[in-house]
């Protein structure tokens, strides 16, 4: 299958939205940033010229002045709170979690309060009061406490639950990981997942489609996918990338 065939289903879906006079909504979240790196430069480069709004989930315990300085001039970037130190507290037989029920609630909540404060200091303009739990997992009993800490939004992976006590801005297509695989996901599969999400929104546009990336582990396949995705989704009336901040209002 050549590249054009790979991307044809997305093109058709975007055309369908355009013909209907509608615009599908996308947003982009990238996780794990702590400092400027070549990979971060590449991500900024991919998104800057087409002005694709980028929400970077930064790890508060390790993010510092160097990152703040680097992002100061990037108008298209917002920053979200990626837990505290991205440490796993779950035992080996469980899925990794920093914010699971493995520690006293107060400990986790204290870290989240510190994390929000630290990133607010570093990114006074760009900070979104949005929590992105490491590994997209958080204990249900922490969620009602988030608003009291100053968070307005939670962002995990998968269809947003309608009965959540806090606003959800979720991601739905993971460019790097899928069950049992890390990296080198076939572009055909990624396109199919994105098209499926868009088709569901065509029937009921209840949440924007979130694309999730991890710039630090991208290889050639992921960078190629991103470049092509940008090409296929910009300058078309049937689809638009929106800033997370706009989606939270
Ligand atoms: Zn992470």
PDB file of C-alpha atoms and ligand atoms in Angstrom:
ATOM      1  CA  UNK A   1       0.000   0.000   0.000  1.00  0.00           C
ATOM      2  CA  UNK A   2       1.456   3.362  -0.957  1.00  0.00           C
ATOM      3  CA  UNK A   3       1.243   6.469   1.165  1.00  0.00           C
ATOM      4  CA  UNK A   4      -1.668   7.939  -0.744  1.00  0.00           C
ATOM      5  CA  UNK A   5      -3.746   4.830  -0.234  1.00  0.00           C
ATOM      6  CA  UNK A   6      -2.826   4.808   3.446  1.00  0.00           C
ATOM      7  CA  UNK A   7      -4.191   8.317   3.922  1.00  0.00           C
ATOM      8  CA  UNK A   8      -7.171   8.110   1.556  1.00  0.00           C
ATOM      9  CA  UNK A   9      -9.693   7.125   4.284  1.00  0.00           C
ATOM     10  CA  UNK A  10      -8.830  10.258   6.274  1.00  0.00           C
ATOM     11  CA  UNK A  11      -9.119  12.443   3.190  1.00  0.00           C
ATOM     12  CA  UNK A  12     -12.546  10.985   2.455  1.00  0.00           C
ATOM     13  CA  UNK A  13     -13.724  11.522   6.015  1.00  0.00           C
ATOM     14  CA  UNK A  14     -12.541  15.149   6.058  1.00  0.00           C
ATOM     15  CA  UNK A  15     -14.318  15.704   2.727  1.00  0.00           C
ATOM     16  CA  UNK A  16     -17.519  14.330   4.239  1.00  0.00           C
ATOM     17  CA  UNK A  17     -17.360  16.903   7.057  1.00  0.00           C
ATOM     18  CA  UNK A  18     -16.634  19.666   4.568  1.00  0.00           C
ATOM     19  CA  UNK A  19     -19.539  18.735   2.289  1.00  0.00           C
ATOM     20  CA  UNK A  20     -21.822  18.769   5.337  1.00  0.00           C
ATOM     21  CA  UNK A  21     -20.588  22.271   6.144  1.00  0.00           C
ATOM     22  CA  UNK A  22     -19.047  21.028   9.376  1.00  0.00           C
ATOM     23  CA  UNK A  23     -15.609  21.138  10.942  1.00  0.00           C
ATOM     24  CA  UNK A  24     -14.181  18.204  12.895  1.00  0.00           C
ATOM     25  CA  UNK A  25     -12.209  19.224  15.982  1.00  0.00           C
ATOM     26  CA  UNK A  26      -8.727  17.913  16.802  1.00  0.00           C
ATOM     27  CA  UNK A  27      -6.335  18.754  19.604  1.00  0.00           C
ATOM     28  CA  UNK A  28      -2.744  17.684  20.260  1.00  0.00           C
ATOM     29  CA  UNK A  29      -1.223  16.574  23.576  1.00  0.00           C
ATOM     30  CA  UNK A  30       2.410  15.550  23.940  1.00  0.00           C
ATOM     31  CA  UNK A  31       3.667  14.046  27.218  1.00  0.00           C
ATOM     32  CA  UNK A  32       6.781  13.896  29.422  1.00  0.00           C
ATOM     33  CA  UNK A  33       8.627  17.111  28.602  1.00  0.00           C
ATOM     34  CA  UNK A  34      11.137  18.338  31.220  1.00  0.00           C
ATOM     35  CA  UNK A  35      13.798  20.208  29.267  1.00  0.00           C
ATOM     36  CA  UNK A  36      14.748  21.423  25.803  1.00  0.00           C
ATOM     37  CA  UNK A  37      16.021  18.577  23.621  1.00  0.00           C
ATOM     38  CA  UNK A  38      16.512  17.933  19.917  1.00  0.00           C
ATOM     39  CA  UNK A  39      13.277  15.939  19.942  1.00  0.00           C
ATOM     40  CA  UNK A  40      11.398  18.863  21.466  1.00  0.00           C
ATOM     41  CA  UNK A  41      12.838  21.153  18.782  1.00  0.00           C
ATOM     42  CA  UNK A  42      11.562  18.763  16.174  1.00  0.00           C
ATOM     43  CA  UNK A  43       8.082  18.704  17.668  1.00  0.00           C
ATOM     44  CA  UNK A  44       8.029  22.493  17.907  1.00  0.00           C
ATOM     45  CA  UNK A  45       9.202  22.633  14.301  1.00  0.00           C
ATOM     46  CA  UNK A  46       6.459  20.309  13.060  1.00  0.00           C
ATOM     47  CA  UNK A  47       3.725  22.298  14.790  1.00  0.00           C
ATOM     48  CA  UNK A  48       4.916  25.925  14.603  1.00  0.00           C
ATOM     49  CA  UNK A  49       4.530  26.868  10.936  1.00  0.00           C
ATOM     50  CA  UNK A  50       1.047  25.370  10.501  1.00  0.00           C
ATOM     51  CA  UNK A  51       0.211  26.915  13.907  1.00  0.00           C
ATOM     52  CA  UNK A  52      -1.034  23.665  15.372  1.00  0.00           C
ATOM     53  CA  UNK A  53      -1.771  24.330  19.030  1.00  0.00           C
ATOM     54  CA  UNK A  54       0.289  22.040  21.237  1.00  0.00           C
ATOM     55  CA  UNK A  55      -0.434  21.100  24.849  1.00  0.00           C
ATOM     56  CA  UNK A  56       2.773  19.864  26.462  1.00  0.00           C
ATOM     57  CA  UNK A  57       2.297  17.777  29.610  1.00  0.00           C
ATOM     58  CA  UNK A  58       5.358  18.663  31.705  1.00  0.00           C
ATOM     59  CA  UNK A  59       6.687  16.669  34.672  1.00  0.00           C
ATOM     60  CA  UNK A  60       6.741  19.282  37.460  1.00  0.00           C
ATOM     61  CA  UNK A  61       9.441  17.735  39.671  1.00  0.00           C
ATOM     62  CA  UNK A  62      12.010  17.944  36.867  1.00  0.00           C
ATOM     63  CA  UNK A  63      10.854  20.779  34.608  1.00  0.00           C
ATOM     64  CA  UNK A  64      12.966  23.877  35.118  1.00  0.00           C
ATOM     65  CA  UNK A  65      13.997  27.320  33.954  1.00  0.00           C
ATOM     66  CA  UNK A  66      15.611  25.999  30.774  1.00  0.00           C
ATOM     67  CA  UNK A  67      12.258  24.723  29.531  1.00  0.00           C
ATOM     68  CA  UNK A  68      10.485  27.894  30.623  1.00  0.00           C
ATOM     69  CA  UNK A  69      13.018  30.028  28.734  1.00  0.00           C
ATOM     70  CA  UNK A  70      12.785  27.880  25.634  1.00  0.00           C
ATOM     71  CA  UNK A  71       8.989  27.950  25.450  1.00  0.00           C
ATOM     72  CA  UNK A  72       8.585  31.640  26.205  1.00  0.00           C
ATOM     73  CA  UNK A  73       8.590  32.605  22.541  1.00  0.00           C
ATOM     74  CA  UNK A  74       6.468  29.713  21.271  1.00  0.00           C
ATOM     75  CA  UNK A  75       3.033  31.205  20.807  1.00  0.00           C
ATOM     76  CA  UNK A  76       1.374  27.917  19.922  1.00  0.00           C
ATOM     77  CA  UNK A  77       2.362  26.030  23.078  1.00  0.00           C
ATOM     78  CA  UNK A  78       0.447  25.545  26.327  1.00  0.00           C
ATOM     79  CA  UNK A  79       1.652  23.539  29.323  1.00  0.00           C
ATOM     80  CA  UNK A  80      -0.293  21.013  31.423  1.00  0.00           C
ATOM     81  CA  UNK A  81       0.600  19.256  34.703  1.00  0.00           C
ATOM     82  CA  UNK A  82       1.884  15.701  34.188  1.00  0.00           C
ATOM     83  CA  UNK A  83       1.515  14.329  37.731  1.00  0.00           C
ATOM     84  CA  UNK A  84       4.467  15.158  39.968  1.00  0.00           C
ATOM     85  CA  UNK A  85       7.628  13.088  39.258  1.00  0.00           C
ATOM     86  CA  UNK A  86       6.263  10.385  36.906  1.00  0.00           C
ATOM     87  CA  UNK A  87       7.143   7.734  39.433  1.00  0.00           C
ATOM     88  CA  UNK A  88       5.406   4.383  39.547  1.00  0.00           C
ATOM     89  CA  UNK A  89       4.031   3.446  42.966  1.00  0.00           C
ATOM     90  CA  UNK A  90       2.132   0.332  41.871  1.00  0.00           C
ATOM     91  CA  UNK A  91       3.539  -3.160  42.532  1.00  0.00           C
ATOM     92  CA  UNK A  92       5.046  -5.026  39.550  1.00  0.00           C
ATOM     93  CA  UNK A  93       1.915  -7.098  38.890  1.00  0.00           C
ATOM     94  CA  UNK A  94      -0.190  -3.974  38.389  1.00  0.00           C
ATOM     95  CA  UNK A  95      -0.189  -1.398  35.600  1.00  0.00           C
ATOM     96  CA  UNK A  96       2.083   1.555  36.285  1.00  0.00           C
ATOM     97  CA  UNK A  97       0.536   4.380  38.271  1.00  0.00           C
ATOM     98  CA  UNK A  98       1.764   7.458  40.058  1.00  0.00           C
ATOM     99  CA  UNK A  99      -1.708   8.525  41.139  1.00  0.00           C
ATOM    100  CA  UNK A 100      -3.222   5.175  42.058  1.00  0.00           C
ATOM    101  CA  UNK A 101      -4.485   4.176  45.474  1.00  0.00           C
ATOM    102  CA  UNK A 102      -1.093   2.921  46.634  1.00  0.00           C
ATOM    103  CA  UNK A 103      -0.216   5.840  48.885  1.00  0.00           C
ATOM    104  CA  UNK A 104      -2.142   7.996  51.326  1.00  0.00           C
ATOM    105  CA  UNK A 105      -4.443  10.346  49.445  1.00  0.00           C
ATOM    106  CA  UNK A 106      -2.918  13.355  51.153  1.00  0.00           C
ATOM    107  CA  UNK A 107       0.524  12.462  49.794  1.00  0.00           C
ATOM    108  CA  UNK A 108      -0.660  12.363  46.186  1.00  0.00           C
ATOM    109  CA  UNK A 109      -2.811  15.476  46.585  1.00  0.00           C
ATOM    110  CA  UNK A 110       0.106  17.357  48.168  1.00  0.00           C
ATOM    111  CA  UNK A 111       2.293  16.485  45.190  1.00  0.00           C
ATOM    112  CA  UNK A 112      -0.365  17.634  42.745  1.00  0.00           C
ATOM    113  CA  UNK A 113      -0.733  20.928  44.619  1.00  0.00           C
ATOM    114  CA  UNK A 114       3.057  21.413  44.474  1.00  0.00           C
ATOM    115  CA  UNK A 115       3.134  20.421  40.803  1.00  0.00           C
ATOM    116  CA  UNK A 116       0.512  22.956  39.803  1.00  0.00           C
ATOM    117  CA  UNK A 117       2.260  25.686  41.805  1.00  0.00           C
ATOM    118  CA  UNK A 118       5.682  24.864  40.331  1.00  0.00           C
ATOM    119  CA  UNK A 119       4.473  24.965  36.738  1.00  0.00           C
ATOM    120  CA  UNK A 120       2.417  28.089  37.354  1.00  0.00           C
ATOM    121  CA  UNK A 121       5.617  29.794  38.524  1.00  0.00           C
ATOM    122  CA  UNK A 122       7.556  28.620  35.457  1.00  0.00           C
ATOM    123  CA  UNK A 123       4.793  29.217  32.894  1.00  0.00           C
ATOM    124  CA  UNK A 124       2.632  32.076  34.151  1.00  0.00           C
ATOM    125  CA  UNK A 125       1.115  32.661  30.707  1.00  0.00           C
ATOM    126  CA  UNK A 126       1.094  29.207  29.157  1.00  0.00           C
ATOM    127  CA  UNK A 127      -0.095  27.063  32.047  1.00  0.00           C
ATOM    128  CA  UNK A 128      -3.371  25.205  31.697  1.00  0.00           C
ATOM    129  CA  UNK A 129      -4.873  24.079  35.027  1.00  0.00           C
ATOM    130  CA  UNK A 130      -5.232  20.636  33.491  1.00  0.00           C
ATOM    131  CA  UNK A 131      -3.964  17.429  35.092  1.00  0.00           C
ATOM    132  CA  UNK A 132      -2.545  14.747  32.809  1.00  0.00           C
ATOM    133  CA  UNK A 133      -1.984  11.709  35.052  1.00  0.00           C
ATOM    134  CA  UNK A 134       1.159   9.725  34.182  1.00  0.00           C
ATOM    135  CA  UNK A 135       0.183   6.564  32.257  1.00  0.00           C
ATOM    136  CA  UNK A 136      -3.278   8.173  31.931  1.00  0.00           C
ATOM    137  CA  UNK A 137      -4.385   6.583  35.200  1.00  0.00           C
ATOM    138  CA  UNK A 138      -5.729   8.133  38.369  1.00  0.00           C
ATOM    139  CA  UNK A 139      -7.518   6.710  41.386  1.00  0.00           C
ATOM    140  CA  UNK A 140     -11.230   7.561  41.278  1.00  0.00           C
ATOM    141  CA  UNK A 141     -11.158   8.914  44.809  1.00  0.00           C
ATOM    142  CA  UNK A 142      -8.636  11.619  43.937  1.00  0.00           C
ATOM    143  CA  UNK A 143     -10.752  13.076  41.134  1.00  0.00           C
ATOM    144  CA  UNK A 144     -13.327  14.936  43.297  1.00  0.00           C
ATOM    145  CA  UNK A 145     -10.416  16.664  45.093  1.00  0.00           C
ATOM    146  CA  UNK A 146      -8.815  18.132  41.959  1.00  0.00           C
ATOM    147  CA  UNK A 147     -11.009  21.227  41.731  1.00  0.00           C
ATOM    148  CA  UNK A 148     -10.064  22.147  45.302  1.00  0.00           C
ATOM    149  CA  UNK A 149      -6.399  22.092  44.262  1.00  0.00           C
ATOM    150  CA  UNK A 150      -7.064  24.491  41.395  1.00  0.00           C
ATOM    151  CA  UNK A 151      -7.425  22.098  38.461  1.00  0.00           C
ATOM    152  CA  UNK A 152     -10.312  22.762  36.092  1.00  0.00           C
ATOM    153  CA  UNK A 153      -9.734  19.798  33.793  1.00  0.00           C
ATOM    154  CA  UNK A 154      -8.482  16.233  33.694  1.00  0.00           C
ATOM    155  CA  UNK A 155      -7.018  14.660  30.564  1.00  0.00           C
ATOM    156  CA  UNK A 156      -6.629  10.898  30.209  1.00  0.00           C
ATOM    157  CA  UNK A 157      -7.028   8.449  27.316  1.00  0.00           C
ATOM    158  CA  UNK A 158     -10.206   7.084  25.761  1.00  0.00           C
ATOM    159  CA  UNK A 159     -13.787   8.212  25.478  1.00  0.00           C
ATOM    160  CA  UNK A 160     -14.611  10.785  28.146  1.00  0.00           C
ATOM    161  CA  UNK A 161     -17.021   9.537  30.790  1.00  0.00           C
ATOM    162  CA  UNK A 162     -20.152  11.626  30.896  1.00  0.00           C
ATOM    163  CA  UNK A 163     -20.578  11.406  34.675  1.00  0.00           C
ATOM    164  CA  UNK A 164     -17.193  12.856  35.632  1.00  0.00           C
ATOM    165  CA  UNK A 165     -17.083  15.383  38.475  1.00  0.00           C
ATOM    166  CA  UNK A 166     -14.452  17.398  36.586  1.00  0.00           C
ATOM    167  CA  UNK A 167     -14.315  18.484  32.959  1.00  0.00           C
ATOM    168  CA  UNK A 168     -12.477  15.973  30.766  1.00  0.00           C
ATOM    169  CA  UNK A 169     -10.396  16.729  27.715  1.00  0.00           C
ATOM    170  CA  UNK A 170      -9.213  13.299  26.637  1.00  0.00           C
ATOM    171  CA  UNK A 171      -6.925  11.884  23.985  1.00  0.00           C
ATOM    172  CA  UNK A 172      -8.052   9.049  21.707  1.00  0.00           C
ATOM    173  CA  UNK A 173      -5.312   8.170  19.229  1.00  0.00           C
ATOM    174  CA  UNK A 174      -1.926   7.230  20.681  1.00  0.00           C
ATOM    175  CA  UNK A 175       0.734   7.640  18.000  1.00  0.00           C
ATOM    176  CA  UNK A 176       3.370   5.643  19.896  1.00  0.00           C
ATOM    177  CA  UNK A 177       1.739   3.000  22.067  1.00  0.00           C
ATOM    178  CA  UNK A 178      -0.923   0.427  21.630  1.00  0.00           C
ATOM    179  CA  UNK A 179      -1.655  -2.766  23.481  1.00  0.00           C
ATOM    180  CA  UNK A 180       1.517  -4.811  23.404  1.00  0.00           C
ATOM    181  CA  UNK A 181       3.384  -2.478  21.070  1.00  0.00           C
ATOM    182  CA  UNK A 182       5.622   0.502  21.626  1.00  0.00           C
ATOM    183  CA  UNK A 183       6.680   2.468  18.573  1.00  0.00           C
ATOM    184  CA  UNK A 184       6.533   1.819  14.831  1.00  0.00           C
ATOM    185  CA  UNK A 185       2.751   1.624  14.738  1.00  0.00           C
ATOM    186  CA  UNK A 186       1.614   1.099  11.128  1.00  0.00           C
ATOM    187  CA  UNK A 187       0.332   4.402   9.731  1.00  0.00           C
ATOM    188  CA  UNK A 188      -2.586   2.555   8.243  1.00  0.00           C
ATOM    189  CA  UNK A 189      -3.722   1.552  11.760  1.00  0.00           C
ATOM    190  CA  UNK A 190      -3.333   5.080  13.088  1.00  0.00           C
ATOM    191  CA  UNK A 191      -5.314   6.515  10.179  1.00  0.00           C
ATOM    192  CA  UNK A 192      -8.024   3.893  10.748  1.00  0.00           C
ATOM    193  CA  UNK A 193      -8.253   4.801  14.444  1.00  0.00           C
ATOM    194  CA  UNK A 194      -8.482   8.492  13.692  1.00  0.00           C
ATOM    195  CA  UNK A 195     -11.131   7.950  11.026  1.00  0.00           C
ATOM    196  CA  UNK A 196     -13.163   5.807  13.421  1.00  0.00           C
ATOM    197  CA  UNK A 197     -13.084   8.583  16.029  1.00  0.00           C
ATOM    198  CA  UNK A 198     -14.106  11.175  13.432  1.00  0.00           C
ATOM    199  CA  UNK A 199     -16.940   8.985  12.201  1.00  0.00           C
ATOM    200  CA  UNK A 200     -18.266   8.705  15.759  1.00  0.00           C
ATOM    201  CA  UNK A 201     -18.116  12.542  16.091  1.00  0.00           C
ATOM    202  CA  UNK A 202     -19.978  12.941  12.811  1.00  0.00           C
ATOM    203  CA  UNK A 203     -22.936  11.210  14.454  1.00  0.00           C
ATOM    204  CA  UNK A 204     -22.490  12.923  17.819  1.00  0.00           C
ATOM    205  CA  UNK A 205     -19.809  15.585  18.216  1.00  0.00           C
ATOM    206  CA  UNK A 206     -19.544  15.357  21.996  1.00  0.00           C
ATOM    207  CA  UNK A 207     -15.790  15.760  22.417  1.00  0.00           C
ATOM    208  CA  UNK A 208     -12.855  16.768  20.232  1.00  0.00           C
ATOM    209  CA  UNK A 209     -10.493  14.030  19.064  1.00  0.00           C
ATOM    210  CA  UNK A 210      -7.231  14.138  21.020  1.00  0.00           C
ATOM    211  CA  UNK A 211      -4.012  12.996  19.381  1.00  0.00           C
ATOM    212  CA  UNK A 212      -1.370  11.816  21.869  1.00  0.00           C
ATOM    213  CA  UNK A 213       2.359  11.891  21.142  1.00  0.00           C
ATOM    214  CA  UNK A 214       5.565  11.315  23.150  1.00  0.00           C
ATOM    215  CA  UNK A 215       8.265  13.310  21.378  1.00  0.00           C
ATOM    216  CA  UNK A 216      11.132  11.845  23.447  1.00  0.00           C
ATOM    217  CA  UNK A 217      10.609   8.341  22.051  1.00  0.00           C
ATOM    218  CA  UNK A 218       9.603   9.161  18.477  1.00  0.00           C
ATOM    219  CA  UNK A 219      11.538   7.420  15.750  1.00  0.00           C
ATOM    220  CA  UNK A 220      11.402   7.998  11.999  1.00  0.00           C
ATOM    221  CA  UNK A 221       8.004   6.322  11.732  1.00  0.00           C
ATOM    222  CA  UNK A 222       6.353   8.611  14.295  1.00  0.00           C
ATOM    223  CA  UNK A 223       7.926  11.784  12.857  1.00  0.00           C
ATOM    224  CA  UNK A 224       6.825  10.779   9.347  1.00  0.00           C
ATOM    225  CA  UNK A 225       3.324  10.163  10.615  1.00  0.00           C
ATOM    226  CA  UNK A 226       3.188  13.562  12.308  1.00  0.00           C
ATOM    227  CA  UNK A 227       4.466  15.380   9.216  1.00  0.00           C
ATOM    228  CA  UNK A 228       1.899  13.700   6.999  1.00  0.00           C
ATOM    229  CA  UNK A 229      -0.904  14.206   9.522  1.00  0.00           C
ATOM    230  CA  UNK A 230      -0.133  17.918   9.604  1.00  0.00           C
ATOM    231  CA  UNK A 231      -0.165  18.025   5.813  1.00  0.00           C
ATOM    232  CA  UNK A 232      -3.475  16.190   5.549  1.00  0.00           C
ATOM    233  CA  UNK A 233      -5.272  18.207   8.219  1.00  0.00           C
ATOM    234  CA  UNK A 234      -4.250  21.812   7.693  1.00  0.00           C
ATOM    235  CA  UNK A 235      -5.879  24.332   5.377  1.00  0.00           C
ATOM    236  CA  UNK A 236      -9.050  22.266   5.037  1.00  0.00           C
ATOM    237  CA  UNK A 237     -12.458  23.585   6.098  1.00  0.00           C
ATOM    238  CA  UNK A 238     -13.575  20.102   7.173  1.00  0.00           C
ATOM    239  CA  UNK A 239     -11.106  19.831  10.037  1.00  0.00           C
ATOM    240  CA  UNK A 240      -9.345  22.134  12.520  1.00  0.00           C
ATOM    241  CA  UNK A 241      -6.765  21.913  15.294  1.00  0.00           C
ATOM    242  CA  UNK A 242      -7.924  23.806  18.349  1.00  0.00           C
ATOM    243  CA  UNK A 243      -5.983  25.085  21.339  1.00  0.00           C
ATOM    244  CA  UNK A 244      -6.745  23.181  24.556  1.00  0.00           C
ATOM    245  CA  UNK A 245      -7.523  26.499  26.215  1.00  0.00           C
ATOM    246  CA  UNK A 246     -10.321  27.144  23.761  1.00  0.00           C
ATOM    247  CA  UNK A 247     -11.733  23.676  24.317  1.00  0.00           C
ATOM    248  CA  UNK A 248     -11.885  24.304  28.065  1.00  0.00           C
ATOM    249  CA  UNK A 249     -14.185  27.296  27.849  1.00  0.00           C
TER     250      UNK A 249
HETATM  251 ZN1  LIG B   1       4.032  10.328  30.793  1.00  0.00          ZN
END
